[in-house]
Amino acid sequence: MARRKVVTFLRHGQALHNPRAEAARHATPPCSFEEFLRLMKEDDAFDAALTDIGTTQAADLYSERIKCPKLDLPPVNLVVTSPLSRAIDTAAAVFPEETKRGPFLCLENLRERNGLLLNAKRMKKTELMAKYPLVDFSNVPTEDDVLWKEEVLEDALDSANRGYRCLRYLWERPEVHIVVAAHGGIFNNILNDHPAIKADERMRRRFQNCEMRTCEMTIVEPEKDDHLLQSTIILRAIG
């Protein structure tokens, strides 16, 4: 039997590694993925922070959200975020009341597609806890970032699998409307590359910086009693 939740995907605002790479990716015609990576690597920065533009984008999105609320949606009662600072800062700026009230959870598995680029490497857990006291980091299992690999970019399916596990975790929680603040790469992997996630066309398009989309999430369990089969996650855009 299918149940339903409302999930709002929020990509972080422009960060230090984004300006040239994002412009090239959204050009006509768009650049190749290899060129996109090259530009990001040239502009790379450890746990890349928001630019001034990114901070403004988040403030503007908050103002837009308050002025034009979607009255047919249930109130947000959970915000989850990547452990990278640009996602945390964006979530707190776009949903200030909700993140102060809590729960405001960090999920390690929501981090950007991992490896190769320093912007995908997180701070130590104790540093994150000191910088963001409102965030619950109990789901970050290690002090140091043991997942980031210098020489290898994470496979797209591995990134999508992390996202799938996050959505399954959220499905088991009691909250009805959940904000997921993370990154363009992992959002693209979740919405396009996982065989057990079925997203509609509006959700599959690549997210721009500080873009937000809301969808209805349904999970359909396997009909047969076969533990090898994965549940299917269905995501349909709202609005």
Coordinates of C-alpha atoms in Angstrom, one line a residue:
M1 CA 0.0 0.0 0.0
A2 CA 1.4 3.4 -1.0
R3 CA 1.8 6.2 1.5
R4 CA 2.9 9.8 0.8
K5 CA 5.2 12.5 2.0
V6 CA 6.1 16.0 0.7
V7 CA 9.8 16.5 0.0
T8 CA 11.3 19.8 -1.0
F9 CA 14.7 19.6 -2.6
L10 CA 16.9 22.7 -2.1
R11 CA 20.2 23.1 -3.9
H12 CA 22.7 25.4 -2.2
G13 CA 23.4 28.9 -3.4
Q14 CA 26.4 29.8 -5.6
A15 CA 29.6 28.7 -4.0
L16 CA 33.3 29.5 -4.8
H17 CA 33.7 26.6 -7.3
N18 CA 30.4 27.4 -9.2
P19 CA 30.5 30.6 -11.2
R20 CA 32.5 29.6 -14.3
A21 CA 31.5 25.9 -14.3
E22 CA 27.8 26.6 -13.9
A23 CA 27.8 29.2 -16.6
A24 CA 29.4 26.8 -19.0
R25 CA 27.0 24.0 -18.0
H26 CA 24.0 26.2 -18.7
A27 CA 25.3 27.7 -21.9
T28 CA 23.9 26.9 -25.3
P29 CA 25.2 24.4 -26.2
P30 CA 26.3 23.2 -22.7
C31 CA 29.9 22.2 -22.1
S32 CA 30.9 18.6 -21.7
F33 CA 31.0 17.0 -18.2
E34 CA 34.8 16.9 -18.6
E35 CA 35.0 20.6 -19.2
F36 CA 32.6 21.2 -16.3
L37 CA 34.9 19.3 -14.0
R38 CA 38.0 21.1 -15.3
L39 CA 36.5 24.5 -14.5
M40 CA 35.5 23.4 -11.0
K41 CA 38.9 22.0 -10.4
E42 CA 40.6 25.3 -11.4
D43 CA 38.3 27.2 -9.0
D44 CA 38.3 24.5 -6.3
A45 CA 38.2 25.2 -2.6
F46 CA 38.0 23.0 0.5
D47 CA 34.3 22.7 1.6
A48 CA 33.6 25.6 -0.8
A49 CA 31.7 28.4 1.0
L50 CA 28.9 30.5 -0.5
T51 CA 29.9 33.5 -2.5
D52 CA 28.3 36.9 -1.8
I53 CA 25.9 36.1 -4.7
G54 CA 25.1 32.7 -3.1
T55 CA 24.2 34.4 0.2
T56 CA 22.0 36.9 -1.7
Q57 CA 20.3 34.1 -3.6
A58 CA 19.4 32.4 -0.3
A59 CA 18.0 35.6 1.2
D60 CA 16.0 36.3 -2.0
L61 CA 14.6 32.8 -2.0
Y62 CA 13.5 33.2 1.7
S63 CA 11.7 36.4 0.8
E64 CA 10.0 34.8 -2.2
R65 CA 8.9 31.8 -0.1
I66 CA 7.4 34.1 2.6
K67 CA 5.7 36.4 0.1
C68 CA 4.3 33.6 -2.0
P69 CA 3.7 30.6 0.2
K70 CA 2.2 27.4 -1.3
L71 CA -0.9 27.3 0.9
D72 CA -1.9 23.8 -0.2
L73 CA 1.3 22.3 1.3
P74 CA 1.7 21.1 4.9
P75 CA 4.2 23.1 7.0
V76 CA 7.8 22.1 7.0
N77 CA 8.5 20.0 10.0
L78 CA 12.0 18.6 9.3
V79 CA 15.1 20.0 7.5
V80 CA 17.9 17.7 6.6
T81 CA 21.2 18.8 5.1
S82 CA 24.5 17.7 3.6
P83 CA 27.5 18.1 6.0
L84 CA 29.1 20.6 3.6
S85 CA 28.8 24.2 4.8
R86 CA 27.3 25.7 1.7
A87 CA 24.2 23.4 2.1
I88 CA 23.9 24.1 5.8
D89 CA 24.2 27.9 5.3
T90 CA 21.6 27.8 2.5
A91 CA 19.1 25.7 4.5
A92 CA 19.4 28.0 7.5
A93 CA 18.9 31.1 5.3
V94 CA 16.0 29.9 3.3
F95 CA 14.2 28.2 6.3
P96 CA 15.4 30.2 9.3
E97 CA 12.4 29.6 11.6
E98 CA 12.2 25.9 10.8
T99 CA 15.9 25.3 11.4
K100 CA 15.9 27.2 14.6
R101 CA 12.8 25.2 15.8
G102 CA 14.2 21.9 14.6
P103 CA 14.7 19.1 13.9
F104 CA 17.7 20.2 11.8
L105 CA 19.6 17.1 10.9
C106 CA 22.8 16.5 9.0
L107 CA 23.0 13.3 7.0
E108 CA 26.5 12.2 5.9
N109 CA 25.0 10.4 2.9
L110 CA 23.6 13.7 1.5
R111 CA 27.1 15.0 0.7
E112 CA 28.0 16.0 -2.8
R113 CA 29.2 13.4 -5.3
N114 CA 32.4 12.5 -3.6
G115 CA 36.1 12.6 -4.3
L116 CA 38.5 14.3 -6.7
L117 CA 37.4 17.9 -5.8
L118 CA 38.2 19.5 -2.5
N119 CA 34.8 21.3 -2.5
A120 CA 33.3 17.9 -1.8
K121 CA 35.4 17.3 1.4
R122 CA 33.9 18.2 4.7
M123 CA 35.2 19.7 7.9
K124 CA 35.9 17.6 11.0
K125 CA 32.8 16.7 12.9
T126 CA 33.9 18.7 16.0
E127 CA 34.5 21.7 13.8
L128 CA 31.0 21.4 12.3
M129 CA 29.4 21.0 15.7
A130 CA 31.2 24.2 16.9
K131 CA 30.2 26.2 13.9
Y132 CA 26.6 25.0 13.6
P133 CA 25.2 24.4 17.1
L134 CA 21.6 24.2 15.9
V135 CA 22.4 21.2 13.7
D136 CA 22.2 17.6 14.9
F137 CA 25.3 15.8 13.7
S138 CA 24.6 12.4 15.3
N139 CA 24.2 10.9 11.8
V140 CA 27.8 11.9 10.9
P141 CA 29.6 8.8 12.1
T142 CA 33.3 9.8 12.0
E143 CA 35.4 12.8 13.2
D144 CA 37.4 12.9 10.0
D145 CA 36.1 12.7 6.4
V146 CA 37.0 9.1 5.5
L147 CA 34.8 9.0 2.4
W148 CA 36.6 11.6 0.3
K149 CA 39.2 10.2 -2.1
E150 CA 41.7 12.5 -3.7
E151 CA 42.3 10.6 -7.0
V152 CA 38.8 9.2 -7.8
L153 CA 35.4 10.7 -8.5
E154 CA 32.7 8.7 -7.0
D155 CA 30.7 6.6 -9.4
A156 CA 27.3 8.1 -10.2
L157 CA 25.4 5.0 -9.1
D158 CA 27.2 4.9 -5.8
S159 CA 26.2 8.6 -5.3
A160 CA 22.6 7.7 -6.2
N161 CA 22.6 4.8 -3.8
R162 CA 23.6 7.1 -0.9
G163 CA 20.6 9.3 -1.9
Y164 CA 18.3 6.3 -2.1
R165 CA 19.3 5.4 1.5
C166 CA 18.6 8.9 2.7
L167 CA 15.1 8.9 1.1
R168 CA 14.4 5.5 2.7
Y169 CA 15.5 6.9 6.1
L170 CA 13.3 9.9 5.7
W171 CA 10.4 7.7 4.7
E172 CA 10.6 5.9 8.1
R173 CA 10.5 9.2 10.0
P174 CA 7.2 10.6 11.2
E175 CA 7.5 14.1 9.6
V176 CA 5.2 14.8 6.7
H177 CA 7.0 17.7 4.9
I178 CA 10.8 17.5 4.7
V179 CA 13.3 19.8 3.2
V180 CA 16.4 18.2 1.8
A181 CA 19.3 20.7 1.3
A182 CA 22.2 19.4 -0.7
H183 CA 24.0 19.6 -4.1
G184 CA 23.4 19.6 -7.8
G185 CA 25.6 16.5 -8.4
I186 CA 23.9 14.2 -6.0
F187 CA 20.4 15.5 -6.8
N188 CA 21.1 14.7 -10.5
N189 CA 22.3 11.2 -9.5
I190 CA 19.3 10.6 -7.2
L191 CA 16.7 11.8 -9.8
N192 CA 18.3 10.3 -12.9
D193 CA 20.7 7.4 -12.1
H194 CA 19.0 5.1 -9.6
P195 CA 16.9 2.2 -11.1
A196 CA 14.5 2.2 -8.1
I197 CA 13.8 6.0 -8.1
K198 CA 11.2 7.1 -10.6
A199 CA 11.1 10.9 -10.8
D200 CA 9.0 12.8 -13.3
E201 CA 10.5 15.1 -16.0
R202 CA 10.2 18.3 -13.9
M203 CA 12.2 16.8 -11.1
R204 CA 14.9 15.3 -13.3
R205 CA 16.1 18.6 -14.8
R206 CA 19.4 19.7 -13.4
F207 CA 19.1 22.1 -10.4
Q208 CA 20.5 25.6 -10.7
N209 CA 22.1 27.3 -7.7
C210 CA 19.6 28.0 -4.9
E211 CA 16.8 26.4 -6.8
M212 CA 14.0 24.7 -4.9
R213 CA 11.5 22.1 -6.1
T214 CA 8.8 20.3 -4.1
C215 CA 7.4 16.9 -4.9
E216 CA 5.2 14.2 -3.5
M217 CA 7.1 11.1 -2.5
T218 CA 5.5 7.7 -2.6
I219 CA 7.2 4.4 -1.9
V220 CA 5.8 1.2 -3.4
E221 CA 7.0 -2.0 -1.7
P222 CA 7.7 -5.1 -3.7
E223 CA 4.7 -7.3 -4.3
K224 CA 6.5 -10.5 -3.7
D225 CA 8.2 -11.5 -0.5
D226 CA 11.6 -11.1 -2.0
H227 CA 14.2 -9.3 0.1
L228 CA 16.4 -8.9 -2.9
L229 CA 13.9 -6.5 -4.5
Q230 CA 14.2 -2.8 -3.7
S231 CA 11.2 -0.7 -2.9
T232 CA 10.4 1.8 -5.7
I233 CA 10.5 5.5 -4.7
I234 CA 8.2 7.7 -6.9
L235 CA 8.7 11.5 -7.0
R236 CA 6.1 13.7 -8.6
A237 CA 6.6 17.5 -8.8
I238 CA 4.1 19.7 -7.1
G239 CA 3.2 23.1 -8.5

